[in-house]
Amino acid sequence: MGIFDFFKKNKGESEIRKVEIRILEKPDFMEIDIKKLEDYYDWTLSYGKRKLNLDFNFETESIDQTELNQIKEFVNKIPEYDIQNWNYIKADFEQDVSMTSDYLNFYLDELDDNELADIIDLKNRKKSRNSLLMEKLTLIRVGIYPRGSYFGTFDYSIDIDGEPCNQLLVVHINADGTLDYITWES
């Protein structure tokens, strides 16, 4: 193999996921009366080429403007947190005990090759099936819990027949974006 063959071979192979710049449509915060909160607010917003469900979950009857501003700032950073969460997911995937690997193995165990072929390229020998499936994870929901033990939940799923599966890989993060934990929910 010549030196140019080496560069051709390795070009782009280290990328697990191409980062698409996504713009998040902003929710209408005007419907939130901080002195008389409802328990739950939800929106379906455009996020890049997809739709994203966003919900706020309040355990109190009121909040102050500072808390609402913190929520607004968090919402504005969702695209940034989404990219950051991919680093958390990749790091978890590389661990010996991994919620991400368990989640992906579920699909490999439950789906036959025909069903998998509709999701990933089974002929790809450069990457494992788990890695190929991980690339298919998409963010479908963000839940914000301002006074919860974690501030935000990011639900990722894999599309089957064009629809997100009900099996979710969930990344819980704190208000500053640090990882709380990753889990698998259905």
Backbone as CSV, one residue per row, in Angstrom:
resi,resn,N_x,N_y,N_z,CA_x,CA_y,CA_z,C_x,C_y,C_z
1,MET,0.848,-1.169,0.000,0.000,0.000,0.000,0.891,1.228,0.000
2,GLY,0.641,2.125,-0.924,1.408,3.361,-1.004,0.893,4.386,-0.012
3,ILE,1.643,5.440,0.179,1.267,6.466,1.141,-0.069,7.119,0.783
4,PHE,-0.353,7.289,-0.511,-1.609,7.911,-0.899,-2.784,6.976,-0.646
5,ASP,-2.574,5.665,-0.764,-3.629,4.709,-0.445,-3.982,4.783,1.033
6,PHE,-2.974,4.984,1.889,-3.203,5.098,3.327,-4.121,6.276,3.627
7,PHE,-3.850,7.428,3.018,-4.676,8.597,3.270,-6.086,8.416,2.717
8,LYS,-6.222,7.784,1.574,-7.553,7.537,1.009,-8.355,6.630,1.932
9,LYS,-7.701,5.608,2.454,-8.379,4.622,3.295,-8.875,5.251,4.594
10,ASN,-8.061,6.088,5.194,-8.412,6.632,6.496,-9.249,7.905,6.424
11,LYS,-9.400,8.462,5.270,-10.156,9.690,5.136,-11.609,9.457,5.545
12,GLY,-12.031,10.132,6.611,-13.426,10.080,7.042,-13.824,8.853,7.823
13,GLU,-12.968,7.865,7.956,-13.376,6.655,8.659,-13.537,6.869,10.152
14,SER,-12.855,7.878,10.705,-12.937,8.093,12.142,-14.228,8.801,12.545
15,GLU,-14.954,9.321,11.587,-16.195,10.008,11.910,-17.265,8.985,12.258
16,ILE,-17.853,9.140,13.440,-18.969,8.270,13.790,-20.259,8.883,13.272
17,ARG,-20.329,10.204,13.297,-21.565,10.875,12.904,-21.203,12.243,12.355
18,LYS,-21.733,12.550,11.218,-21.523,13.876,10.660,-22.438,14.845,11.391
19,VAL,-21.888,15.946,11.822,-22.659,16.927,12.562,-23.395,17.823,11.571
20,GLU,-24.692,17.785,11.665,-25.540,18.639,10.835,-25.896,19.864,11.675
21,ILE,-25.714,21.028,11.115,-26.100,22.237,11.834,-27.624,22.296,11.828
22,ARG,-28.188,22.291,13.013,-29.636,22.297,13.118,-30.093,23.557,13.835
23,ILE,-31.127,24.144,13.316,-31.730,25.317,13.925,-32.996,24.848,14.622
24,LEU,-33.150,25.269,15.869,-34.329,24.901,16.638,-35.320,26.055,16.622
25,GLU,-36.526,25.763,16.195,-37.616,26.729,16.282,-37.867,26.984,17.770
26,LYS,-38.107,28.201,18.148,-38.302,28.532,19.569,-39.775,28.430,19.956
27,PRO,-40.041,27.935,21.165,-41.432,27.874,21.631,-41.924,29.276,22.002
28,ASP,-43.221,29.398,22.139,-43.823,30.666,22.534,-43.861,30.717,24.063
29,PHE,-42.929,31.450,24.630,-42.861,31.561,26.084,-43.947,32.481,26.633
30,MET,-44.632,33.202,25.756,-45.659,34.141,26.201,-46.825,33.433,26.891
31,GLU,-47.027,32.162,26.566,-48.149,31.454,27.187,-47.848,31.022,28.622
32,ILE,-46.634,31.240,29.088,-46.258,30.843,30.449,-46.430,32.031,31.387
33,ASP,-47.354,31.899,32.318,-47.549,32.902,33.364,-46.749,32.419,34.574
34,ILE,-45.615,33.070,34.845,-44.703,32.583,35.892,-45.313,32.649,37.290
35,LYS,-46.381,33.421,37.463,-47.050,33.524,38.770,-48.145,32.471,38.940
36,LYS,-48.554,31.863,37.809,-49.620,30.855,37.862,-49.296,29.774,36.834
37,LEU,-48.364,28.917,37.172,-47.881,27.887,36.250,-48.859,26.734,36.109
38,GLU,-48.879,26.184,34.928,-49.517,24.886,34.724,-48.450,23.830,34.992
39,ASP,-48.859,22.589,35.212,-47.892,21.507,35.473,-47.025,21.202,34.258
40,TYR,-47.617,21.373,33.075,-46.999,20.839,31.866,-47.267,21.756,30.682
41,TYR,-46.223,22.047,29.941,-46.324,22.789,28.684,-45.618,21.950,27.630
42,ASP,-46.169,21.925,26.416,-45.489,21.154,25.375,-45.666,21.797,24.010
43,TRP,-44.666,21.566,23.166,-44.636,22.089,21.808,-44.035,21.027,20.900
44,THR,-44.417,21.068,19.636,-43.735,20.315,18.595,-43.063,21.361,17.718
45,LEU,-41.738,21.317,17.680,-40.945,22.353,17.027,-40.130,21.772,15.883
46,SER,-39.821,22.595,14.920,-38.907,22.188,13.857,-37.494,22.208,14.416
47,TYR,-36.753,21.134,14.116,-35.363,21.022,14.545,-34.591,20.451,13.364
48,GLY,-33.957,21.322,12.610,-33.348,20.882,11.372,-34.441,20.426,10.425
49,LYS,-34.293,19.215,9.898,-35.285,18.658,8.975,-36.333,17.816,9.690
50,ARG,-36.218,17.707,10.997,-37.115,16.852,11.770,-37.990,17.672,12.701
51,LYS,-38.873,16.984,13.370,-39.691,17.593,14.419,-39.142,17.145,15.767
52,LEU,-39.250,18.013,16.738,-38.772,17.733,18.090,-39.883,18.095,19.059
53,ASN,-40.176,17.197,19.974,-41.133,17.492,21.034,-40.371,18.106,22.203
54,LEU,-40.883,19.219,22.689,-40.287,19.914,23.823,-41.353,20.067,24.875
55,ASP,-41.023,19.720,26.123,-41.985,19.923,27.203,-41.287,20.441,28.446
56,PHE,-42.036,21.246,29.192,-41.593,21.768,30.484,-42.473,21.113,31.534
57,ASN,-41.859,20.709,32.617,-42.569,20.024,33.689,-42.302,20.754,34.995
58,PHE,-43.347,21.382,35.532,-43.198,22.180,36.748,-43.834,21.473,37.926
59,GLU,-43.157,21.557,39.061,-43.677,20.958,40.295,-44.135,22.034,41.264
60,THR,-44.092,23.281,40.824,-44.485,24.406,41.674,-45.554,25.220,40.963
61,GLU,-46.197,26.093,41.718,-47.247,26.934,41.150,-46.702,28.196,40.519
62,SER,-45.444,28.544,40.853,-44.861,29.753,40.286,-43.338,29.626,40.257
63,ILE,-42.730,30.435,39.412,-41.278,30.577,39.370,-40.980,32.062,39.202
64,ASP,-39.740,32.428,39.361,-39.397,33.831,39.137,-38.790,34.002,37.743
65,GLN,-38.583,35.247,37.357,-38.079,35.541,36.017,-36.693,34.938,35.803
66,THR,-35.877,34.856,36.854,-34.538,34.269,36.743,-34.621,32.807,36.319
67,GLU,-35.559,32.063,36.923,-35.736,30.655,36.550,-36.226,30.518,35.117
68,LEU,-37.150,31.385,34.704,-37.635,31.338,33.326,-36.500,31.664,32.358
69,ASN,-35.659,32.618,32.715,-34.512,32.950,31.869,-33.545,31.771,31.762
70,GLN,-33.371,31.018,32.855,-32.518,29.823,32.829,-33.098,28.779,31.871
71,ILE,-34.419,28.619,31.886,-35.081,27.682,30.980,-34.889,28.141,29.537
72,LYS,-35.089,29.436,29.287,-34.909,29.977,27.930,-33.487,29.742,27.441
73,GLU,-32.515,29.982,28.306,-31.109,29.775,27.935,-30.847,28.307,27.615
74,PHE,-31.408,27.415,28.412,-31.259,25.977,28.175,-31.856,25.603,26.823
75,VAL,-33.060,26.107,26.533,-33.716,25.822,25.255,-32.850,26.312,24.096
76,ASN,-32.294,27.507,24.229,-31.435,28.054,23.173,-30.208,27.188,22.920
77,LYS,-29.772,26.447,23.934,-28.575,25.615,23.813,-28.878,24.168,23.427
78,ILE,-30.135,23.839,23.151,-30.477,22.453,22.800,-29.619,21.933,21.654
79,PRO,-29.419,22.672,20.558,-28.551,22.136,19.496,-27.126,21.860,19.988
80,GLU,-26.614,22.730,20.831,-25.276,22.532,21.400,-25.255,21.312,22.327
81,TYR,-26.288,21.180,23.160,-26.369,20.027,24.065,-26.543,18.723,23.286
82,ASP,-27.261,18.776,22.181,-27.438,17.587,21.346,-26.074,17.089,20.860
83,ILE,-25.243,17.987,20.383,-23.897,17.613,19.933,-23.073,17.082,21.108
84,GLN,-23.158,17.767,22.240,-22.434,17.333,23.439,-22.903,15.956,23.896
85,ASN,-24.211,15.710,23.819,-24.754,14.415,24.237,-24.192,13.284,23.395
86,TRP,-23.883,13.576,22.125,-23.279,12.551,21.279,-21.931,12.128,21.832
87,ASN,-21.202,13.050,22.412,-19.933,12.686,23.049,-20.183,11.798,24.265
88,TYR,-21.233,12.100,25.030,-21.591,11.250,26.169,-21.995,9.855,25.703
89,ILE,-22.793,9.797,24.632,-23.256,8.512,24.104,-22.073,7.690,23.595
90,LYS,-21.173,8.328,22.837,-20.001,7.617,22.318,-19.118,7.112,23.455
91,ALA,-18.915,7.938,24.484,-18.083,7.528,25.626,-18.733,6.356,26.355
92,ASP,-20.045,6.405,26.519,-20.747,5.298,27.173,-20.642,4.029,26.339
93,PHE,-20.790,4.148,25.034,-20.714,3.016,24.117,-19.369,2.293,24.245
94,GLU,-18.315,3.034,24.531,-16.970,2.465,24.602,-16.664,1.815,25.952
95,GLN,-17.565,1.922,26.919,-17.350,1.324,28.237,-17.656,-0.180,28.208
96,ASP,-17.068,-0.914,29.162,-17.351,-2.346,29.269,-18.820,-2.604,29.606
97,VAL,-19.354,-1.840,30.538,-20.766,-1.914,30.884,-21.387,-0.639,30.328
98,SER,-22.289,-0.816,29.365,-22.776,0.339,28.616,-24.267,0.267,28.364
99,MET,-24.986,1.277,28.819,-26.419,1.354,28.538,-26.639,1.523,27.034
100,THR,-25.765,2.280,26.377,-25.878,2.490,24.937,-25.730,1.168,24.193
101,SER,-24.737,0.371,24.561,-24.552,-0.932,23.913,-25.742,-1.845,24.162
102,ASP,-26.255,-1.854,25.389,-27.435,-2.672,25.691,-28.610,-2.256,24.818
103,TYR,-28.798,-0.954,24.685,-29.885,-0.418,23.872,-29.737,-0.860,22.410
104,LEU,-28.548,-0.703,21.856,-28.317,-1.071,20.456,-28.414,-2.580,20.250
105,ASN,-27.925,-3.359,21.219,-28.017,-4.822,21.121,-29.462,-5.306,21.112
106,PHE,-30.343,-4.562,21.755,-31.762,-4.897,21.731,-32.253,-4.989,20.279
107,TYR,-31.899,-4.003,19.472,-32.313,-3.996,18.067,-31.687,-5.162,17.304
108,LEU,-30.417,-5.430,17.578,-29.746,-6.526,16.879,-30.358,-7.875,17.238
109,ASP,-30.844,-7.992,18.470,-31.477,-9.238,18.912,-32.912,-9.372,18.401
110,GLU,-33.627,-8.261,18.353,-35.060,-8.294,18.036,-35.372,-8.232,16.544
111,LEU,-34.522,-7.596,15.762,-34.815,-7.416,14.343,-34.092,-8.456,13.505
112,ASP,-34.775,-8.961,12.476,-34.101,-9.883,11.560,-33.306,-9.064,10.537
113,ASP,-32.525,-9.734,9.724,-31.653,-9.039,8.770,-32.434,-8.174,7.787
114,ASN,-33.611,-8.608,7.363,-34.417,-7.794,6.446,-34.841,-6.490,7.100
115,GLU,-35.256,-6.580,8.362,-35.656,-5.375,9.081,-34.455,-4.466,9.329
116,LEU,-33.321,-5.071,9.702,-32.098,-4.277,9.916,-31.639,-3.602,8.628
117,ALA,-31.799,-4.296,7.499,-31.372,-3.744,6.207,-32.154,-2.484,5.847
118,ASP,-33.359,-2.334,6.400,-34.133,-1.111,6.176,-33.598,0.060,6.994
119,ILE,-32.739,-0.241,7.978,-32.218,0.793,8.874,-30.748,1.099,8.597
120,ILE,-29.953,0.039,8.415,-28.503,0.210,8.225,-28.031,-0.546,6.987
121,ASP,-26.832,-0.236,6.549,-26.213,-0.927,5.422,-25.499,-2.173,5.952
122,LEU,-26.121,-3.315,5.782,-25.543,-4.558,6.298,-24.287,-4.977,5.548
123,LYS,-24.046,-4.416,4.377,-22.854,-4.744,3.598,-21.624,-3.954,4.045
124,ASN,-21.834,-2.957,4.880,-20.726,-2.136,5.371,-19.866,-2.986,6.309
125,ARG,-18.637,-3.236,5.920,-17.715,-4.050,6.724,-16.712,-3.182,7.484
126,LYS,-16.794,-1.868,7.294,-15.858,-0.960,7.956,-16.283,-0.640,9.383
127,LYS,-17.574,-0.807,9.667,-18.107,-0.479,10.987,-18.941,-1.636,11.496
128,SER,-18.999,-1.749,12.805,-19.843,-2.781,13.411,-21.316,-2.407,13.230
129,ARG,-22.164,-3.390,13.339,-23.595,-3.120,13.246,-24.041,-2.177,14.363
130,ASN,-23.456,-2.335,15.555,-23.783,-1.435,16.655,-23.445,0.008,16.299
131,SER,-22.266,0.210,15.719,-21.853,1.565,15.337,-22.780,2.137,14.274
132,LEU,-23.157,1.312,13.320,-24.069,1.762,12.276,-25.434,2.130,12.863
133,LEU,-25.911,1.329,13.802,-27.187,1.637,14.456,-27.082,2.921,15.281
134,MET,-25.963,3.089,15.966,-25.788,4.283,16.791,-25.881,5.541,15.932
135,GLU,-25.372,5.480,14.721,-25.443,6.622,13.809,-26.886,6.968,13.438
136,LYS,-27.794,6.035,13.611,-29.199,6.251,13.260,-30.006,6.853,14.408
137,LEU,-29.397,6.994,15.567,-30.098,7.618,16.688,-30.433,9.070,16.347
138,THR,-31.653,9.465,16.630,-32.052,10.847,16.417,-32.758,11.375,17.658
139,LEU,-32.565,12.644,17.905,-33.217,13.307,19.030,-34.679,13.536,18.680
140,ILE,-35.584,13.035,19.530,-37.008,13.194,19.247,-37.730,14.021,20.310
141,ARG,-37.138,14.140,21.509,-37.810,14.864,22.596,-36.786,15.439,23.561
142,VAL,-37.123,16.629,24.069,-36.385,17.213,25.182,-37.412,17.579,26.243
143,GLY,-37.208,17.078,27.447,-38.051,17.430,28.585,-37.232,18.259,29.557
144,ILE,-37.815,19.329,30.053,-37.118,20.194,31.005,-37.841,20.127,32.336
145,TYR,-37.054,19.880,33.385,-37.543,19.726,34.746,-36.764,20.710,35.629
146,PRO,-37.213,21.978,35.708,-36.414,23.015,36.361,-36.025,22.728,37.807
147,ARG,-36.821,21.995,38.529,-36.482,21.713,39.928,-36.295,20.217,40.179
148,GLY,-36.039,19.483,39.118,-35.816,18.048,39.244,-34.384,17.732,39.643
149,SER,-34.096,16.466,39.843,-32.730,16.054,40.189,-31.785,16.234,39.003
150,TYR,-32.331,16.299,37.799,-31.605,16.665,36.581,-32.466,17.717,35.905
151,PHE,-31.868,18.513,35.048,-32.600,19.631,34.452,-33.282,19.250,33.141
152,GLY,-32.592,18.442,32.330,-33.143,18.107,31.032,-32.976,16.649,30.675
153,THR,-33.959,16.118,29.948,-33.865,14.774,29.398,-33.901,14.889,27.883
154,PHE,-33.011,14.162,27.241,-32.927,14.134,25.788,-33.207,12.705,25.351
155,ASP,-34.330,12.496,24.679,-34.741,11.168,24.237,-34.287,10.945,22.802
156,TYR,-33.506,9.900,22.601,-33.027,9.515,21.274,-33.676,8.195,20.894
157,SER,-34.005,8.053,19.609,-34.626,6.833,19.127,-34.107,6.512,17.729
158,ILE,-34.404,5.316,17.296,-34.077,4.867,15.945,-35.389,4.721,15.184
159,ASP,-35.433,5.244,13.967,-36.638,5.132,13.151,-36.771,3.718,12.585
160,ILE,-37.971,3.187,12.698,-38.330,1.923,12.066,-39.567,2.213,11.225
161,ASP,-39.481,1.901,9.950,-40.558,2.196,9.008,-40.924,3.686,9.015
162,GLY,-39.905,4.535,9.159,-40.108,5.974,9.090,-40.630,6.632,10.353
163,GLU,-40.781,5.859,11.411,-41.288,6.394,12.679,-40.330,6.051,13.813
164,PRO,-40.180,6.961,14.790,-39.318,6.639,15.936,-39.871,5.447,16.715
165,CYS,-38.981,4.570,17.099,-39.348,3.410,17.906,-39.679,3.888,19.323
166,ASN,-40.463,3.108,20.054,-40.796,3.489,21.427,-39.680,3.146,22.413
167,GLN,-38.626,2.512,21.953,-37.455,2.255,22.786,-36.563,3.499,22.717
168,LEU,-36.219,4.065,23.869,-35.496,5.332,23.913,-34.171,5.197,24.649
169,LEU,-33.157,5.815,24.101,-31.910,6.018,24.820,-32.010,7.433,25.367
170,VAL,-31.991,7.571,26.684,-32.268,8.850,27.329,-31.006,9.370,28.016
171,VAL,-30.660,10.606,27.679,-29.515,11.273,28.287,-30.077,12.349,29.218
172,HIS,-29.780,12.197,30.514,-30.201,13.178,31.513,-29.010,14.096,31.790
173,ILE,-29.246,15.420,31.657,-28.166,16.364,31.937,-28.628,17.414,32.942
174,ASN,-27.641,18.025,33.575,-27.893,19.089,34.534,-28.039,20.420,33.801
175,ALA,-28.413,21.462,34.521,-28.656,22.774,33.914,-27.429,23.318,33.193
176,ASP,-26.242,22.929,33.639,-25.012,23.404,32.991,-24.561,22.491,31.849
177,GLY,-25.341,21.459,31.543,-25.028,20.560,30.438,-24.197,19.356,30.822
178,THR,-23.782,19.262,32.080,-23.000,18.095,32.496,-23.909,16.866,32.571
179,LEU,-23.321,15.721,32.299,-24.072,14.471,32.288,-24.483,14.066,33.696
180,ASP,-25.751,13.713,33.845,-26.220,13.102,35.076,-26.145,11.588,34.906
181,TYR,-26.865,11.059,33.901,-26.737,9.639,33.563,-27.452,9.347,32.253
182,ILE,-27.153,8.169,31.703,-27.792,7.667,30.487,-28.569,6.423,30.864
183,THR,-29.771,6.302,30.313,-30.595,5.133,30.597,-31.354,4.727,29.340
184,TRP,-32.025,3.608,29.435,-32.827,3.072,28.343,-34.256,2.955,28.859
185,GLU,-35.194,3.545,28.135,-36.591,3.533,28.541,-37.463,3.110,27.377
186,SER,-38.664,2.664,27.706,-39.622,2.336,26.647,-40.963,2.946,26.964
